[in-house]
JSON list of C-alpha atoms in Angstrom, two decimals:
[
{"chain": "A", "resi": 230, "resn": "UNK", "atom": "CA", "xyz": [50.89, 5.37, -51.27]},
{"chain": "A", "resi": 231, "resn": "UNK", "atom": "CA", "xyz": [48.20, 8.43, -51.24]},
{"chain": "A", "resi": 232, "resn": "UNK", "atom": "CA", "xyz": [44.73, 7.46, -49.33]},
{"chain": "A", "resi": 233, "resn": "UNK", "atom": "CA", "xyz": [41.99, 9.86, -49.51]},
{"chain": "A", "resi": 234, "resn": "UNK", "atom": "CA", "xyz": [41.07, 11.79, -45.81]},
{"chain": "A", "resi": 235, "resn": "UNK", "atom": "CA", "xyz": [38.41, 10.06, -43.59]},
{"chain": "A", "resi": 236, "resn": "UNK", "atom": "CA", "xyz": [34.47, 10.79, -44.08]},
{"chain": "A", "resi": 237, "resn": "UNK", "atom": "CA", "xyz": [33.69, 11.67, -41.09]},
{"chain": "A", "resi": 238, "resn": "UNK", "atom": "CA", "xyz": [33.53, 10.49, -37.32]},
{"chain": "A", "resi": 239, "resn": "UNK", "atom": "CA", "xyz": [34.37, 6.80, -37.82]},
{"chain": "A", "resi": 240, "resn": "UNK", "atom": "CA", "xyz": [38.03, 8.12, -37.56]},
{"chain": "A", "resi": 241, "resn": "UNK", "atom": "CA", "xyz": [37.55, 8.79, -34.07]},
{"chain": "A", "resi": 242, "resn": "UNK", "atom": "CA", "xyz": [36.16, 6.49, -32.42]},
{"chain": "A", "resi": 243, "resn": "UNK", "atom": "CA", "xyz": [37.79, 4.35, -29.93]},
{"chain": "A", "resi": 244, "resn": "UNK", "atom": "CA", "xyz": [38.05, 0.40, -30.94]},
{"chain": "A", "resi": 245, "resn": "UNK", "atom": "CA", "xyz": [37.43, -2.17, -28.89]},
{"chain": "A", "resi": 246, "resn": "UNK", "atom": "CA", "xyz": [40.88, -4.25, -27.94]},
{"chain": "A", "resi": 247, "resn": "UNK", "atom": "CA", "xyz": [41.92, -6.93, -25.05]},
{"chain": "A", "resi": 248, "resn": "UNK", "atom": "CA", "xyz": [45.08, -5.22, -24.67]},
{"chain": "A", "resi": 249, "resn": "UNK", "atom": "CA", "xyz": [45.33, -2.22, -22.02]},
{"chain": "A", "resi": 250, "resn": "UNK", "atom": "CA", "xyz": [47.93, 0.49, -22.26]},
{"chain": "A", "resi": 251, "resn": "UNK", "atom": "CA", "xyz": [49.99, 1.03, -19.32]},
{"chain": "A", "resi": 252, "resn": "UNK", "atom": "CA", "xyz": [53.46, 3.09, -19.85]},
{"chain": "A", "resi": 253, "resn": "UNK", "atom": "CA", "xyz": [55.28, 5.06, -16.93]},
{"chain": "A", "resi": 254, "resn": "UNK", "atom": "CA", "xyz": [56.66, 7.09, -19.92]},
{"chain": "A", "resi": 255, "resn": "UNK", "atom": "CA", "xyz": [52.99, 8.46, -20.55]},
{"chain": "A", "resi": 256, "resn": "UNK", "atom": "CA", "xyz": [50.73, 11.23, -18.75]},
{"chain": "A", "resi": 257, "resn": "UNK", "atom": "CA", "xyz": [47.08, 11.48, -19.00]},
{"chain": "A", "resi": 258, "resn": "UNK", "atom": "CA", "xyz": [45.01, 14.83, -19.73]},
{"chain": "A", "resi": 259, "resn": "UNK", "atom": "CA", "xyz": [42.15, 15.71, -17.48]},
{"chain": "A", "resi": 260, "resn": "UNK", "atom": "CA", "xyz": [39.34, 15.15, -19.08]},
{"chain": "A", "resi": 261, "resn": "UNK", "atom": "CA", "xyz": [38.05, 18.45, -21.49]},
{"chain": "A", "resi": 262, "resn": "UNK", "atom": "CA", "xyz": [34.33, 19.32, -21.00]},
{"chain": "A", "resi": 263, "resn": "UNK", "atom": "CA", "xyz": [33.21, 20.24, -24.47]},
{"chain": "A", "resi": 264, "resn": "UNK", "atom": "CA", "xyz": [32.13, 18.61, -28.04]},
{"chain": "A", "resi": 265, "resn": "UNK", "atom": "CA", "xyz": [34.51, 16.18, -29.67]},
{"chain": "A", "resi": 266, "resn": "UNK", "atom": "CA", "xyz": [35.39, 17.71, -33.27]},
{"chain": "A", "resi": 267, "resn": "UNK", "atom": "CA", "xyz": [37.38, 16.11, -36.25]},
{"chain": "A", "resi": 268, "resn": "UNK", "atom": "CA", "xyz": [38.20, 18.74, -38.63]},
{"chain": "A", "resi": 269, "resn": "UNK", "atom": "CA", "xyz": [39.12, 17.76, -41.98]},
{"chain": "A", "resi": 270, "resn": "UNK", "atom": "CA", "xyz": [40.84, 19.77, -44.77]},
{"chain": "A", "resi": 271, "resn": "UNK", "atom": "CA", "xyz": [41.54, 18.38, -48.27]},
{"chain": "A", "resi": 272, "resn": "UNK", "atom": "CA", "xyz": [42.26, 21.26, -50.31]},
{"chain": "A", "resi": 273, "resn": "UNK", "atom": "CA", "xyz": [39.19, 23.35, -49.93]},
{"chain": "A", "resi": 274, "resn": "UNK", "atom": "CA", "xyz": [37.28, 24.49, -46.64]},
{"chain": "A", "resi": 275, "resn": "UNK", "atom": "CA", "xyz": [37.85, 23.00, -43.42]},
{"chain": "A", "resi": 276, "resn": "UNK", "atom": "CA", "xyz": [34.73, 21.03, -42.63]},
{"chain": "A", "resi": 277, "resn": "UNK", "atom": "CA", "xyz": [34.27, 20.54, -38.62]},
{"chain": "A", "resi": 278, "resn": "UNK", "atom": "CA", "xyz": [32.34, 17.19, -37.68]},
{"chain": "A", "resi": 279, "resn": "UNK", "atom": "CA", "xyz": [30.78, 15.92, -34.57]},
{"chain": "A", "resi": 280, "resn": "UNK", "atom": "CA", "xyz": [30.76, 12.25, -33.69]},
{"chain": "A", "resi": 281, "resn": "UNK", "atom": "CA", "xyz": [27.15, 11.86, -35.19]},
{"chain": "A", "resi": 282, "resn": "UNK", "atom": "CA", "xyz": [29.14, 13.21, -38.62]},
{"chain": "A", "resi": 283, "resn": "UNK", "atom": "CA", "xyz": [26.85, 16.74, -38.46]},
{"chain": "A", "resi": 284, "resn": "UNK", "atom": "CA", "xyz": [28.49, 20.13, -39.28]},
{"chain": "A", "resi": 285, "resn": "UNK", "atom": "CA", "xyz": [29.26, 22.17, -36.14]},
{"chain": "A", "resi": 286, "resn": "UNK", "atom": "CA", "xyz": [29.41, 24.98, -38.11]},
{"chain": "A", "resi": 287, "resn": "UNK", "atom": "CA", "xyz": [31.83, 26.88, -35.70]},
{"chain": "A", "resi": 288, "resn": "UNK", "atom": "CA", "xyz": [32.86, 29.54, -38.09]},
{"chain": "A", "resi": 289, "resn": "UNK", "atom": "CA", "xyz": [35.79, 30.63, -35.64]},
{"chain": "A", "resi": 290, "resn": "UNK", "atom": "CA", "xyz": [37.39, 27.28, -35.73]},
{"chain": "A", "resi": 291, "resn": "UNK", "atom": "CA", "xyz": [37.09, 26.34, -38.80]},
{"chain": "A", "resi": 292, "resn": "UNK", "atom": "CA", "xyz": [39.05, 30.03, -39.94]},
{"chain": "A", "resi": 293, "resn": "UNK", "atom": "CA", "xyz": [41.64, 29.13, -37.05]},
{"chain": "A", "resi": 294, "resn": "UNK", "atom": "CA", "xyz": [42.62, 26.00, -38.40]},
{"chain": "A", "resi": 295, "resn": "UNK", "atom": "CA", "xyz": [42.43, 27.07, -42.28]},
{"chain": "A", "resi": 296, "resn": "UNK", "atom": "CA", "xyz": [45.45, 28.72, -41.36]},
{"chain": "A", "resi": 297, "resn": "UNK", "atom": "CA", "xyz": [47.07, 25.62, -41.93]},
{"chain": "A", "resi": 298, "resn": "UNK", "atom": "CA", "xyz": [47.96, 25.44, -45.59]},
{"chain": "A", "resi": 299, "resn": "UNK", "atom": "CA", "xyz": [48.18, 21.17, -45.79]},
{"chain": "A", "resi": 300, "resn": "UNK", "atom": "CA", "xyz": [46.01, 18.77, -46.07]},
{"chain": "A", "resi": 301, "resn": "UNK", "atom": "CA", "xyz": [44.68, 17.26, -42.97]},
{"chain": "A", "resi": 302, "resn": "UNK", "atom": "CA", "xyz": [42.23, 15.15, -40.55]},
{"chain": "A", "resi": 303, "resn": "UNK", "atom": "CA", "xyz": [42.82, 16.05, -36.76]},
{"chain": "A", "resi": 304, "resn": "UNK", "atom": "CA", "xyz": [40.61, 14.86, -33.77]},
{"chain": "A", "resi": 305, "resn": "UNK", "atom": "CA", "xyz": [40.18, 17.11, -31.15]},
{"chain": "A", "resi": 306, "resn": "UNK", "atom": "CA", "xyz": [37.73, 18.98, -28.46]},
{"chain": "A", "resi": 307, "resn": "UNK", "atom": "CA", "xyz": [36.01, 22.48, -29.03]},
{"chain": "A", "resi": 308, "resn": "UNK", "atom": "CA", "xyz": [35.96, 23.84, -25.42]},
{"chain": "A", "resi": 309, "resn": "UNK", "atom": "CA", "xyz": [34.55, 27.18, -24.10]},
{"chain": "A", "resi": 310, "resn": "UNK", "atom": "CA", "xyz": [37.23, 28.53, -21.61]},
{"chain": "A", "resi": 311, "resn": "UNK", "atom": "CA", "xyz": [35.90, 29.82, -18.07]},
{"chain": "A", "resi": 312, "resn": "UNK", "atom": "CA", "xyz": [39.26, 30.91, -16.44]},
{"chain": "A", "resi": 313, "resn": "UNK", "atom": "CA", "xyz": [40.75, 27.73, -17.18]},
{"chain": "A", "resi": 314, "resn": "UNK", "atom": "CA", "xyz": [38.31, 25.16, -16.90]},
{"chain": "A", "resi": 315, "resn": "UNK", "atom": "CA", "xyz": [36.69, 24.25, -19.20]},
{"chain": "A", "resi": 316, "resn": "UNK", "atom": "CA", "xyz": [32.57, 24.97, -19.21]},
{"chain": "A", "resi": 317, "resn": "UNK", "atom": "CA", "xyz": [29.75, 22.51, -21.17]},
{"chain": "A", "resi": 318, "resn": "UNK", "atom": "CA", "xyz": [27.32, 25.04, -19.73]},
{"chain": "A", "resi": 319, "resn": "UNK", "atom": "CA", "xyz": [29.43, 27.98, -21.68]},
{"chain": "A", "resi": 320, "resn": "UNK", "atom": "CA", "xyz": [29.53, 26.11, -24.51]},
{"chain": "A", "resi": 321, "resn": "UNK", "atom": "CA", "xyz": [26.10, 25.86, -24.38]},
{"chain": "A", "resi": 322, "resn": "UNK", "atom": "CA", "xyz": [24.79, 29.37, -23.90]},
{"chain": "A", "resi": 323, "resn": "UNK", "atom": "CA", "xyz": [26.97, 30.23, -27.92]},
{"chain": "A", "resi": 324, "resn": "UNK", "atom": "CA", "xyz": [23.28, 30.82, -29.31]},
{"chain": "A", "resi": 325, "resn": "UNK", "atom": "CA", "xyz": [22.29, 33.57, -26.87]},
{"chain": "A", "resi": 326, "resn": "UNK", "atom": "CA", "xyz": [25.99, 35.02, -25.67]},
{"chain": "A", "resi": 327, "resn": "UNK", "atom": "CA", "xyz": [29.40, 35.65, -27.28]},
{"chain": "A", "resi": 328, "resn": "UNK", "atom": "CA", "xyz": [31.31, 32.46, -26.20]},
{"chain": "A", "resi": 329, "resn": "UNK", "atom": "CA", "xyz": [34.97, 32.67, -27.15]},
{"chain": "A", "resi": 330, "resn": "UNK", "atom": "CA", "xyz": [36.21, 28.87, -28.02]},
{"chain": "A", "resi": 331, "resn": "UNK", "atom": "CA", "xyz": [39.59, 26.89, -28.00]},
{"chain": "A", "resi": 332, "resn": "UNK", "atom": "CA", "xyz": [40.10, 23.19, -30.30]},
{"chain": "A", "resi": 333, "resn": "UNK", "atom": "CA", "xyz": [42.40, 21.07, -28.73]},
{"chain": "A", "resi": 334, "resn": "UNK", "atom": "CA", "xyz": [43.58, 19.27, -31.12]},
{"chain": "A", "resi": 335, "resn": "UNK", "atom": "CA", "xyz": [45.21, 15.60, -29.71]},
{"chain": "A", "resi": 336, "resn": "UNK", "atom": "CA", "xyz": [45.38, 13.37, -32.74]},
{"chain": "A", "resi": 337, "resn": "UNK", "atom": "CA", "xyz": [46.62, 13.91, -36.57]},
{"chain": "A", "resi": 338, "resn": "UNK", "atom": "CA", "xyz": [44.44, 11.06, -38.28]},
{"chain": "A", "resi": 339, "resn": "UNK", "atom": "CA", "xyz": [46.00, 12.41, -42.21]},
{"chain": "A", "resi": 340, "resn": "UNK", "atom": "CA", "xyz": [48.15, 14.28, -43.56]},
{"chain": "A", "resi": 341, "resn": "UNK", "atom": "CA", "xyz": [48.97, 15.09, -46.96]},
{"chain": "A", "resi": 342, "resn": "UNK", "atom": "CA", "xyz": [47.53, 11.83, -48.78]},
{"chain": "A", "resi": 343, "resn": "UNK", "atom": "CA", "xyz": [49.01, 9.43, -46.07]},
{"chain": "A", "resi": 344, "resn": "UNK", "atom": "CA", "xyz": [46.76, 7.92, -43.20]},
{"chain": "A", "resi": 345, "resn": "UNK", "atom": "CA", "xyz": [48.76, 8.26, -40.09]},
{"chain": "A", "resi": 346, "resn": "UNK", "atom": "CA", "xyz": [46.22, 5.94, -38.08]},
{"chain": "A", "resi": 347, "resn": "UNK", "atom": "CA", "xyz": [47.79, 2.46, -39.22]},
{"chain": "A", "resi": 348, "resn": "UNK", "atom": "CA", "xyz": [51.63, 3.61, -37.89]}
]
């Protein structure tokens, strides 16, 4: 059955459960240092949202990831790169210097018509 894409940020944020995850099978990521971002693309333009559902307007990004010819809602960080840590402060100074950025995407929320977040 097809289901429209999310709205906006509601797709990513964390519910509240009892249960805690615990799996030997797993690693955990270091924490990335930059602005949480869902991107969403159903047909048109990729529009990039921030958790308070504004447009981040990062032009770069949103080109990257219109690359991808589906349809789609992915949750991810935009992170500026200094060597390879990542840099708030970087991130930051985009309005006065040339800041290069990097999405890491770590969650496919839609794809093509189907919401992937109930499986």
């Amino acid at each position: 059955m097809s289901s429209p894409p999310p709205k906006g940020s509601d797709a990513m944020k964390a519910v509240l459960t009892d249960e805690r995850f615990d799996d030997p099978e797993w690693i955990y990521e270091r924490k990335l240092d930059g602005i949480r971002t869902i991107a969403i693309r159903d047909g048109g333009k990729v529009k990039l949202l921030s958790r308070n559902d504004l447009d981040l307007g990062f032009a770069e990004v949103a080109k990257a990831v219109e690359k991808q010819k589906r349809r789609f809602a992915v949750d991810g960080e935009v992170v500026a790169l200094v060597g390879d840590q990542t840099s708030f402060e970087a991130l930051a100074r985009r309005g006065h210097d040339t800041v290069p950025l990097t999405y890491y995407v770590f969650d496919i929320l839609w794809l093509d018509g189907e919401d992937l977040r109930t499986k």
